[in-house]
Coordinates of C-alpha atoms and ligand atoms in Angstrom, one line a residue:
I2 CA 0.2 0.4 -0.1
A3 CA 2.6 3.2 0.8
D4 CA 5.3 2.5 -0.2
T5 CA 7.0 2.4 3.2
V6 CA 4.7 -0.5 4.2
K7 CA 6.4 -4.3 4.2
E8 CA 5.5 -5.7 1.0
E9 CA 2.6 -8.5 2.5
V10 CA 0.6 -9.7 0.5
L11 CA -3.1 -9.2 2.0
P12 CA -6.2 -11.7 1.5
Q13 CA -8.1 -11.1 -1.5
D14 CA -11.2 -10.5 -0.3
E15 CA -9.3 -6.7 2.4
Q16 CA -7.4 -6.0 -1.3
D17 CA -10.4 -5.9 -3.2
F18 CA -12.3 -4.3 -0.6
D19 CA -8.7 -1.5 -0.2
I20 CA -9.1 -0.8 -3.7
E21 CA -13.4 -0.2 -4.0
L22 CA -11.9 2.4 -0.4
Q23 CA -9.7 4.0 -3.1
K24 CA -11.8 4.5 -6.5
F25 CA -14.5 5.9 -3.3
A26 CA -11.9 8.2 -2.5
A27 CA -11.0 9.2 -5.2
S28 CA -14.3 9.8 -6.5
V29 CA -15.5 12.1 -3.2
E30 CA -11.7 14.7 -3.8
A31 CA -12.1 17.8 -5.1
T32 CA -11.2 17.6 -9.3
E33 CA -8.7 20.0 -11.4
G34 CA -11.2 22.3 -11.8
H35 CA -11.9 23.0 -8.2
K36 CA -8.8 23.4 -8.4
Q37 CA -8.7 26.1 -11.4
R38 CA -11.9 27.7 -9.7
R39 CA -10.1 28.1 -5.7
I40 CA -7.3 30.1 -8.1
A41 CA -9.4 32.3 -9.3
L42 CA -10.8 32.9 -7.0
L43 CA -7.5 33.7 -5.2
S44 CA -6.9 36.3 -8.1
K45 CA -9.7 38.1 -8.4
L46 CA -9.8 38.6 -3.8
S47 CA -5.9 39.5 -4.1
R48 CA -7.0 42.2 -7.4
V49 CA -10.0 43.3 -4.9
L50 CA -7.5 43.8 -2.5
Q51 CA -4.8 45.2 -4.2
T52 CA -7.2 47.9 -5.5
N53 CA -8.9 48.8 -2.5
F54 CA -5.7 49.0 0.4
P55 CA -2.5 50.2 -2.5
E56 CA 0.0 51.2 -0.4
E57 CA -0.6 47.7 2.3
D58 CA 1.6 45.2 2.6
I59 CA -1.2 42.6 2.5
E60 CA -0.7 39.0 1.7
L61 CA -3.1 36.0 0.8
T62 CA -2.6 32.1 1.9
T63 CA -4.9 30.0 1.4
F64 CA -5.2 27.1 4.7
G65 CA -7.4 23.5 5.1
S66 CA -8.2 20.5 3.5
T67 CA -6.9 22.7 0.2
E68 CA -3.7 23.2 1.3
S69 CA -3.0 19.5 3.7
N70 CA -4.6 17.8 0.8
L71 CA -7.8 16.4 1.6
A72 CA -10.3 19.0 -0.2
L73 CA -13.1 17.4 -1.5
R74 CA -15.0 17.9 -3.8
R75 CA -18.5 19.8 -1.7
S76 CA -15.2 21.9 0.4
D77 CA -15.0 25.7 1.0
V78 CA -11.7 27.0 0.2
D79 CA -9.9 28.7 3.2
I80 CA -8.9 31.4 2.5
C81 CA -6.0 33.7 5.5
I82 CA -5.6 36.9 4.8
Q83 CA -2.6 39.1 6.8
T84 CA -2.3 42.7 6.5
H85 CA 1.9 43.6 7.7
S86 CA 1.0 46.6 8.1
R87 CA 1.3 48.1 11.2
T88 CA -2.3 51.5 10.6
S89 CA -3.7 48.4 7.9
K90 CA -7.2 49.8 6.8
L91 CA -7.8 46.5 6.3
Q92 CA -9.5 45.8 10.3
T93 CA -12.5 44.0 10.0
T94 CA -14.5 40.6 8.1
C95 CA -17.4 43.6 8.1
Q96 CA -15.3 45.4 5.7
L97 CA -14.2 42.8 4.1
A98 CA -17.8 41.2 3.7
R99 CA -18.6 45.0 2.1
L100 CA -15.7 44.6 -0.6
L101 CA -17.0 40.4 -1.2
H102 CA -20.9 42.3 -1.9
E103 CA -19.2 44.9 -4.8
E104 CA -17.3 41.7 -6.4
G105 CA -20.7 40.0 -6.9
L106 CA -19.8 37.0 -4.3
V107 CA -22.9 36.4 -2.9
N108 CA -24.8 34.6 0.8
I109 CA -22.2 36.5 3.1
V110 CA -22.3 35.5 6.7
C111 CA -20.0 37.8 8.3
I112 CA -18.9 35.9 12.4
P113 CA -17.3 39.5 13.8
R114 CA -17.1 38.3 17.1
A115 CA -16.0 35.1 16.3
R116 CA -12.7 33.3 18.2
V117 CA -11.2 34.0 14.9
P118 CA -13.7 36.9 13.5
I119 CA -14.5 35.3 9.3
V120 CA -16.5 35.3 6.0
K121 CA -18.1 33.4 4.3
A122 CA -19.5 33.9 1.0
W123 CA -20.6 32.3 -2.0
D124 CA -18.8 32.8 -5.1
P125 CA -21.8 32.2 -7.8
S126 CA -20.1 32.6 -11.1
L127 CA -17.0 30.1 -9.7
G128 CA -18.9 28.1 -8.0
I129 CA -17.3 27.8 -5.2
A130 CA -17.4 29.4 -1.5
C131 CA -14.7 30.4 0.6
D132 CA -13.8 30.9 4.5
I133 CA -11.5 34.4 5.1
N134 CA -10.1 35.2 8.4
L135 CA -7.7 38.3 9.0
N136 CA -4.6 36.7 11.0
N137 CA -5.0 33.6 11.8
S138 CA -2.4 32.2 11.4
L139 CA -3.1 29.2 14.4
A140 CA -4.2 27.9 11.2
K141 CA -1.6 27.3 9.4
T142 CA 1.0 25.9 11.4
N143 CA -2.1 23.4 12.3
T144 CA -2.6 22.7 8.4
A145 CA 1.2 22.0 8.3
M146 CA 0.4 19.7 10.9
I147 CA -2.0 17.8 9.0
K148 CA -0.7 17.7 5.8
A149 CA 2.5 16.2 7.3
C150 CA 0.7 13.3 9.3
V151 CA -1.4 12.5 5.9
E152 CA 1.8 11.8 3.3
Y153 CA 2.6 9.9 6.5
D154 CA 1.7 6.9 5.3
A155 CA 0.1 6.0 2.4
R156 CA -3.0 4.7 3.9
I157 CA -4.5 7.7 5.3
R158 CA -5.6 10.0 2.8
P159 CA -8.1 7.9 1.8
M160 CA -9.3 7.3 5.2
A161 CA -9.7 10.3 5.8
L162 CA -11.2 11.5 2.9
L163 CA -14.2 9.5 2.9
I164 CA -14.7 9.6 6.9
K165 CA -14.9 13.7 6.1
H166 CA -17.4 12.7 3.5
W167 CA -19.5 10.2 5.5
A168 CA -19.9 13.2 7.7
K169 CA -21.1 15.5 5.8
C170 CA -23.1 12.4 3.7
R171 CA -24.3 12.0 7.7
K172 CA -25.3 15.8 8.8
F173 CA -23.5 16.1 11.1
N174 CA -20.2 18.2 9.7
G175 CA -22.0 21.2 8.7
T176 CA -19.6 24.5 8.4
K177 CA -17.5 26.0 10.9
G178 CA -19.1 27.0 13.7
K179 CA -22.3 25.6 13.1
G180 CA -22.4 21.1 12.1
V181 CA -21.7 19.2 15.6
L182 CA -17.8 18.6 14.6
S183 CA -16.2 20.0 12.0
S184 CA -13.6 18.9 8.7
Y185 CA -11.1 19.3 11.3
T186 CA -12.0 18.2 14.2
I187 CA -13.6 14.5 12.9
T188 CA -9.6 14.4 11.0
C189 CA -7.7 15.1 14.1
M190 CA -10.1 11.6 15.4
L191 CA -9.0 9.5 13.1
L192 CA -5.1 10.7 13.0
N193 CA -5.9 9.3 17.8
Y194 CA -7.4 6.5 16.5
L195 CA -4.2 5.6 14.3
Q196 CA -1.9 6.8 16.8
L197 CA -3.5 4.6 19.4
T198 CA -4.1 1.7 17.2
D199 CA -1.2 -1.1 18.1
P200 CA 1.8 -0.9 16.5
P201 CA 0.9 2.8 15.9
I202 CA 0.5 3.8 12.6
L203 CA 1.4 7.6 13.7
P204 CA 3.6 8.6 16.3
S205 CA 2.6 11.5 18.5
M206 CA 2.6 15.2 17.1
V207 CA 6.1 15.9 19.4
A208 CA 7.6 13.0 17.7
L209 CA 6.8 14.3 14.3
Q210 CA 8.0 17.1 14.9
Q211 CA 10.6 16.3 17.1
N212 CA 11.6 13.7 13.8
D213 CA 10.7 16.9 11.2
Y214 CA 8.0 15.3 10.4
C215 CA 9.8 12.0 8.5
K216 CA 8.7 9.3 7.1
P217 CA 9.6 6.0 8.8
K218 CA 12.2 3.8 7.1
V219 CA 9.5 0.5 7.7
Q220 CA 6.5 1.2 8.9
L221 CA 4.9 -1.8 11.3
N222 CA 1.4 -1.8 11.0
E223 CA 0.3 -3.9 7.8
K224 CA -2.7 -3.6 8.1
S225 CA -5.6 -2.9 5.1
I226 CA -7.4 0.4 4.5
G227 CA -10.0 -1.6 5.4
S228 CA -10.0 -2.7 8.2
L229 CA -8.7 0.7 10.1
F230 CA -11.7 2.3 8.1
I231 CA -13.9 -0.4 10.1
G232 CA -11.5 -0.2 12.8
F233 CA -12.4 3.5 13.4
F234 CA -16.0 3.6 13.4
E235 CA -15.9 0.0 16.1
Y236 CA -13.6 2.3 17.8
Y237 CA -16.1 5.8 18.0
G238 CA -19.2 3.8 17.9
Y239 CA -18.1 1.3 21.1
R240 CA -14.6 1.1 22.9
F241 CA -13.9 4.6 23.2
E242 CA -14.5 6.0 26.9
Y243 CA -16.6 9.8 25.8
E244 CA -17.5 10.2 29.4
S245 CA -13.4 9.8 31.0
Y246 CA -11.1 10.7 28.0
V247 CA -9.0 13.7 26.1
I248 CA -8.2 12.8 22.3
S249 CA -5.7 14.2 22.0
V250 CA -3.4 14.5 18.5
K251 CA 0.4 16.1 20.5
Q252 CA 0.6 13.7 23.0
G253 CA -0.3 10.5 20.0
Y254 CA -2.5 8.8 23.5
L255 CA -5.7 9.6 25.7
L256 CA -5.2 12.1 28.3
S257 CA -7.9 11.8 31.7
K258 CA -11.1 14.4 31.5
K259 CA -10.7 14.8 35.2
T260 CA -6.6 15.5 35.1
K261 CA -7.4 18.2 32.7
V262 CA -10.0 19.6 34.9
W263 CA -12.1 19.3 31.4
D264 CA -14.9 16.5 33.1
S265 CA -17.2 20.1 35.1
D266 CA -17.5 21.3 31.7
Q267 CA -20.9 20.8 29.2
N268 CA -19.3 21.5 26.9
N269 CA -17.1 19.7 27.7
I270 CA -19.3 16.0 26.5
L271 CA -16.6 14.8 23.4
C272 CA -13.1 16.4 24.3
V273 CA -10.3 17.2 21.0
E274 CA -8.1 19.0 22.1
E275 CA -6.7 21.7 20.4
P276 CA -3.3 20.1 18.7
F277 CA -1.5 23.4 19.1
N278 CA -3.3 25.3 22.1
N279 CA -4.0 22.1 24.5
M280 CA -6.6 24.5 26.2
R281 CA -9.0 24.3 23.7
N282 CA -11.7 21.4 23.2
L283 CA -12.0 21.2 19.5
A284 CA -15.9 19.3 19.9
N285 CA -16.9 21.5 22.7
T286 CA -19.8 22.8 19.6
A287 CA -21.1 19.2 20.5
N288 CA -24.0 18.9 23.0
E289 CA -25.1 15.3 24.6
M290 CA -27.6 15.0 22.7
E291 CA -25.2 15.5 20.1
V292 CA -22.4 12.8 20.7
M293 CA -25.0 10.6 21.4
G294 CA -26.6 10.7 17.8
L295 CA -22.4 10.9 16.8
R296 CA -22.2 7.6 18.3
L297 CA -25.4 5.8 16.9
E298 CA -23.3 6.8 13.7
F299 CA -20.5 5.6 14.0
Q300 CA -22.4 2.1 15.2
R301 CA -24.3 2.4 12.1
A302 CA -21.5 2.6 10.1
Y303 CA -19.8 0.2 11.6
Q304 CA -22.7 -2.7 11.7
I305 CA -22.8 -2.2 8.3
L306 CA -19.1 -2.5 6.6
K307 CA -18.9 -5.4 9.5
R308 CA -21.3 -7.2 7.2
S309 CA -21.0 -6.1 3.5
R310 CA -17.1 -5.5 2.5
D311 CA -17.7 -4.1 -0.8
H312 CA -19.9 -1.8 -2.6
A313 CA -22.4 -1.6 -1.8
G314 CA -21.6 -1.8 1.8
L315 CA -20.3 1.7 0.7
V316 CA -23.6 3.5 -0.9
E317 CA -25.2 2.2 1.9
T318 CA -22.6 3.7 4.7
F319 CA -22.2 7.1 2.4
R320 CA -26.6 7.3 2.2
E321 CA -27.2 11.1 2.3
F322 CA -29.2 11.6 5.3
Ligands
ATP10 P1 -13.7 21.3 4.4 O1 -12.2 20.1 3.6 O2 -14.3 19.9 4.9 O3 -14.2 22.5 4.5 P2 -10.9 21.4 6.0 O4 -10.3 20.2 5.9 O5 -10.5 22.2 5.1 O6 -12.4 20.6 5.5 P3 -12.5 22.9 8.7 O7 -12.5 22.5 9.3 O8 -13.1 23.5 6.9 O9 -11.6 21.9 7.8 O10 -10.8 23.9 8.8 C1 -9.3 24.3 8.0 C2 -9.1 24.7 9.3 O11 -9.4 25.7 9.7 C3 -7.8 23.0 9.5 O12 -7.4 22.6 8.8 C4 -7.6 23.7 11.3 O13 -6.1 24.3 10.6 C5 -8.6 25.1 11.1 N1 -9.2 25.4 12.4 C6 -10.7 24.8 12.3 N2 -11.4 24.7 13.2 C7 -10.5 24.8 14.3 C8 -10.9 25.0 15.6 N3 -11.5 25.2 16.2 N4 -9.0 25.6 16.3 C9 -8.4 26.3 15.6 N5 -8.5 25.4 13.8 C10 -9.1 24.8 13.3
MG11 MG1 -12.1 23.6 4.7

């Protein structure tokens, strides 16, 4: 599978299911057209900023799935605008929203009071959505970490694409701030599961950073993509103890809610530590009922895939809710 995996032949049915999963992942990943539209949107934005703030040193970068190579056909483009001038005239997301409106973008939602203020918009001429923030450097850092993890082992990318797609199909991943879990949060859940499999597929983020995000010479875990994929649903459906533990991609293991003093807050039903800010719970958007629903969704997917490791099983797993 991966170039780092020792060659060992998987049973035929596992090989067939892996091929099926990879085909499915390829059918949901962003197309070349999506990439072109993303580039066109960036140059449009760049032009708008240059026209409105000709004197200023403003930098446009993308982050999120388009950078970590996890973009789906239905992904938005996450854009960060950094103003390097100390007295920049571009100060608020509302200013930005006005400029986007003048440029013909629609469905503009400005969330100025969020932890990271963002503007969401849809470009009808390009058929693409974007989330734009101002000066958010954390997003770049954690995107680089996701990218390094995705590149660590060739089995991770198809699994991450499929799990993000599954979350969208089953409607518990809304856009940031709305859904039960963001794509980023569920990706961190997948990474931690891969850190905890025996032997681990992925080291802790701390170890990864110490190693300069380098790949291992030999990957000790040779499981098929299919068995790992099904194992993910089983783990979060039946085995993970939501009441007691915090998912930590940074440490590569589970932390105790109690030790972290995260056990008495009702926003901490499901706990996923932000790797670069361990005071932040990425899953604080999910309440008790929603976590229960989520758990049932993991169980549903596991039950379907356990019965039918084939194309029909996948179609049923991803059935739009
Ligand atoms: P999609 O393809 O569905 O757009 P994505 O992989 O781009 O998914 P998002 O949830 O859109 O993931 O998040 C984009 C980026 O924003 C993440 O890679 C991460 O860098 C950052 N991010 C998202 N949510 C948070 C959060 N709660 N705290 C910190 N950073 C976040
Ligand atoms: Mg995104």
